[in-house]
Amino acid sequence: MRFRGNTRFASAVGLLFGLLCAVEAAKVNKHKPWIETTYHGIVTENDDKVLLDPPLIALDKDAPLRYAESFEVTLTEEGEICGFRIHGQNVPFEAVVLDKSTGEGVIRAKDKLDCELQKEHTFTIQAYDCGEGPDGTNMKKSHKATVHIQVNDINEYSPVFKEKSYKATVIEGKKYDSILKVEAVDADCSFQFSQICNYEIVTPDVPFTIDKDGFIRNTEKLSYGKEHMYKLTVTAYDCGKNRASEDVLVKISIKPTCKPSWQGFNKRTEYEPGTGSLALFPSMHLETCDEPITSIRATIELETNHIGKGCDRDTYSEKSLHKLCGASSGTVELLPAPSSSVNWTVGLPTDNGHDSDQVFEFNGTQAIKVPEGLVSTSLKEPFTISVWMRHGPGAHEKETILCNSDKSVLNRHHYSLYVHNCRLILLLRQDASEAENYKPAEFHWKLDQVCDKEWHHYVLNVEFPTMSLFVDGTTFEPFLVTEDYPLHASRISTQLTIGACWQGGYGHMAQFFRGNLAGLMIRSGKVENKKVIDCLYTCKEGLDVQLPEEVASAVKVEFNPNQSSLTVEGNDIGAFDKVMQHISYLNSRQFPTPGIRHLRISTTAKCFNDESCVTVPDTDGYVMVLQPEEPKISLSGIDHFARSAAEFESQEGVMLFPELRIVSTITREVEADAEAEATEEADDDPTVQETVVSEEIMHNLDTCEVTVVGDELDGEHEGLEVDVTHLQQRGLEMSSSNLGLVITGVNTMANYEQVLHLIRYKNWHTEALFDRKFKLVCSELNGRYISNEFKVEVNVIHTANPVEHANNAMVQPNFINPVHHASVDLSGHNLANAHQASVVPSAATIVIVVCVSFLVFMIILGVFRIRAAHQQTMRDQESGKENEMDWDDSALTITVNPMETYEDQHSSEEEEEEEEEESEDGEEEDDITSAESESSEEEESGEPEDQQGASRQQQLEWDDSTLTY
């Protein structure tokens, strides 16, 4: 045992001795560090950490051994790895030692890497130890190892299309395997993220599809008639599911197969009011596809049924239109526009949706009675009935337009115009005085127009037994005439109704009309001629054509009566195209109805043997009539004046509108000229580029209405009058009532001015009247454009009897101009105390008398003052000395005036002294200055200046009868 223990001790001592020897030997740096010869690394762009294989570790044999258990070893710097060195040009990496003792290190990027710039990096690396001692002498380096680092990509870029847009053209009626290819690229460096994996058409509901390679094809046969061009929006996705930054537009045009058709036709044509005729097809031509066409026929239709009563016409009253067309007098309008004097159509519903074109609606429950005396009880032949009517199929019952029947007891129809089963029927029973035998009594016309729900113009000329019916200017003969006995003699009066027939025996209406009526007129004693009928029906808009001389003989053109349709025929395609290019739209109204007018071209082409070898499809378009610039009608003049009572009671009366002026203006926007724009830019003033200007225009008026404001006119002692001769000379008519008067007729604004100047107001009992107010309104086109309300107030001046004075030096004037004085207000009087006004002078009369007296006093005083100042000036010039002028009042007579006080006189004397000083400077005063002095005297008289003067109420009157000049 003892031997074994000694042996162990000896071994430990030997090991320790050896270790100490090794440590001592380690202080000498004998070996180079060692690293691998090749490294491979991976780094992700936008990151700095590099993953190496194998890991970066440097070994050095100079490094001391480590023992576990109970031995502690103190290591020195010999054998430690102090760093790594990278060799290469512009290498974006660095190597860092993590643990010197183990030689472990890492490689990391200095900055963020971009795979798109460089995907791989290769460089060399070398390790070095810390050398010997604290100064690191005898440092050793390892060999150089090669490092390969690959930069991994991230999906940071989106696909971008190579072209900004793509275009292609295809022929209609064909399916394509591929129409065109779109292509996008991705700037990412990796295969995964740089590849385009999918394309997509974003536009919905289009007959196209696209595959993953970008090829577009159609999914169905395309039609040029359905769509001329398709616009598709296409996007792309890369394999990382990034969508393209911007979608691309793909235009695919459809080229039609050659089909005969009209080319170069603009579907929309804008018409500006007042510009005359407008060419509708200036660039249009017929594509025949080289077919051997020998003749061609085209019909151009302008659809205006939705405008007014079938087209654009003047919306004046029917009576005015008859006058404009030259119809004879004696026409009675049965459906006039409601007014203060014409009120039997007030209860009827109207359709004012077509710019004040007066249309009345009958719904099968409404009818009106025409006032007695408007139309004679029995129509004397010949006579004419005209009406505008719109009527649908309706029921199988009679529907009455116009009826004259017994007012009571019986139900006999004397004459009637009604509709039954799409027939227009006139019933005309002969008078009892005629022979007792059968005579024609009912005349039937079977017409499609009666039930087509469109507007038509009917004119019925009756010259018994001949009946002539004109529908839209075309003549129709009755297909059936029935006879009946004349009516029995009776003293029963008749009732004229519209929209139904009055059943006198039952006391109610029957046979109600369902539809629209307008312009119902009757004229007894004469029938309308064809020229007037055509004028009444003719539209103010329509088609027109000016044939070029070189093609006039090669092409035939025909119009329908209202020029809403024309037909062109010819066999020369070139000449035919020229005629079509000269077809125009014309609207002669100054203020046309705005809106759409549809156009349609129907074409028939024939080849040899008169066969229809080609089919030309119908072409549709429309004319857009723009909104006309609406006129503003302005009435102006004197709106407040006063006249003496004697003028109101005179034979002439008082003119209400002596200086009336009627002006109409339109407002339009005008672009600023270049010079104005340059000035605006120089001033750096941001202004609007359009300037609003107002222009005065001339047009007609058709109505002016004067109405009384306040109490209605009392016909027993007041009224409005106008010279009827002047009205007749200008083709105007007048109707009056207790509400005022209405002047109607189409005429110029100047003529209306002249007539309105002649309107006079008369009142034969003005004792209790102090003012009257009237209102004037004028309009154009049946109320489409209405003026302002021009109101006039007329005051009545009541003059007192002349006041007799002792010296008879002053006489009251018979008429006094109104003086604007604080204590006088003529407009505020009323008729409340008429009895008192007729017995005792009113306060206004007393004030007027006093004011006039004082005015005369101031005039005389002013004359005397001027004369005295003139004499003073003459004395100064002769003597050169200043002399005082003494007032000599010995010859003056002063009497008491009950309207002035001593303070007034005292104040007047102070004012006189100031005015004398002004007169010496050569200044003269007029009546206005005197009035101002009077006002100031009255104001000063209200302030007591002297107690003694205030207590003395003396009244003064100037007597100048003894003055010597």
Tab-separated table of N, CA and C in Angstrom, residues 50 133 215 269 315 345 412 503 557-558 582 768 835 845 919:
chain	number	residue	atom	x	y	z
A	50	VAL	N	-25.054	36.730	-42.399
A	50	VAL	CA	-24.671	35.717	-43.382
A	50	VAL	C	-24.597	34.361	-42.690
A	133	GLY	N	3.267	38.023	-26.307
A	133	GLY	CA	3.347	39.094	-25.324
A	133	GLY	C	2.269	40.148	-25.510
A	215	PHE	N	-52.001	35.906	-73.778
A	215	PHE	CA	-52.692	35.893	-75.064
A	215	PHE	C	-54.191	36.138	-74.837
A	269	THR	N	-77.002	65.912	-83.256
A	269	THR	CA	-76.773	67.202	-83.895
A	269	THR	C	-77.404	68.278	-83.024
A	315	THR	N	-97.053	79.544	-79.675
A	315	THR	CA	-98.023	79.231	-78.634
A	315	THR	C	-98.914	80.419	-78.305
A	345	THR	N	-113.122	78.683	-68.449
A	345	THR	CA	-112.221	77.528	-68.565
A	345	THR	C	-111.337	77.356	-67.335
A	412	ARG	N	-133.092	67.669	-76.936
A	412	ARG	CA	-132.778	67.738	-78.357
A	412	ARG	C	-131.397	68.350	-78.575
A	503	GLN	N	-128.061	67.595	-71.071
A	503	GLN	CA	-129.364	66.951	-71.201
A	503	GLN	C	-130.379	67.799	-70.431
A	557	VAL	N	-87.011	65.083	-105.107
A	557	VAL	CA	-87.248	65.307	-103.676
A	557	VAL	C	-88.709	65.675	-103.473
A	558	GLU	N	-89.358	65.036	-102.508
A	558	GLU	CA	-90.746	65.326	-102.173
A	558	GLU	C	-90.887	65.488	-100.664
A	582	HIS	N	-77.041	68.011	-98.174
A	582	HIS	CA	-77.634	69.351	-98.143
A	582	HIS	C	-78.981	69.383	-97.422
A	768	ALA	N	-114.500	111.933	-52.282
A	768	ALA	CA	-114.001	111.045	-51.222
A	768	ALA	C	-112.808	110.222	-51.674
A	835	HIS	N	-117.971	112.193	-45.447
A	835	HIS	CA	-118.936	113.243	-45.145
A	835	HIS	C	-118.241	114.457	-44.555
A	845	THR	N	-105.900	120.572	-46.857
A	845	THR	CA	-106.251	121.787	-47.615
A	845	THR	C	-105.759	123.027	-46.887
A	919	SER	N	-76.788	138.379	-50.727
A	919	SER	CA	-77.162	139.095	-51.949
A	919	SER	C	-76.105	140.106	-52.328
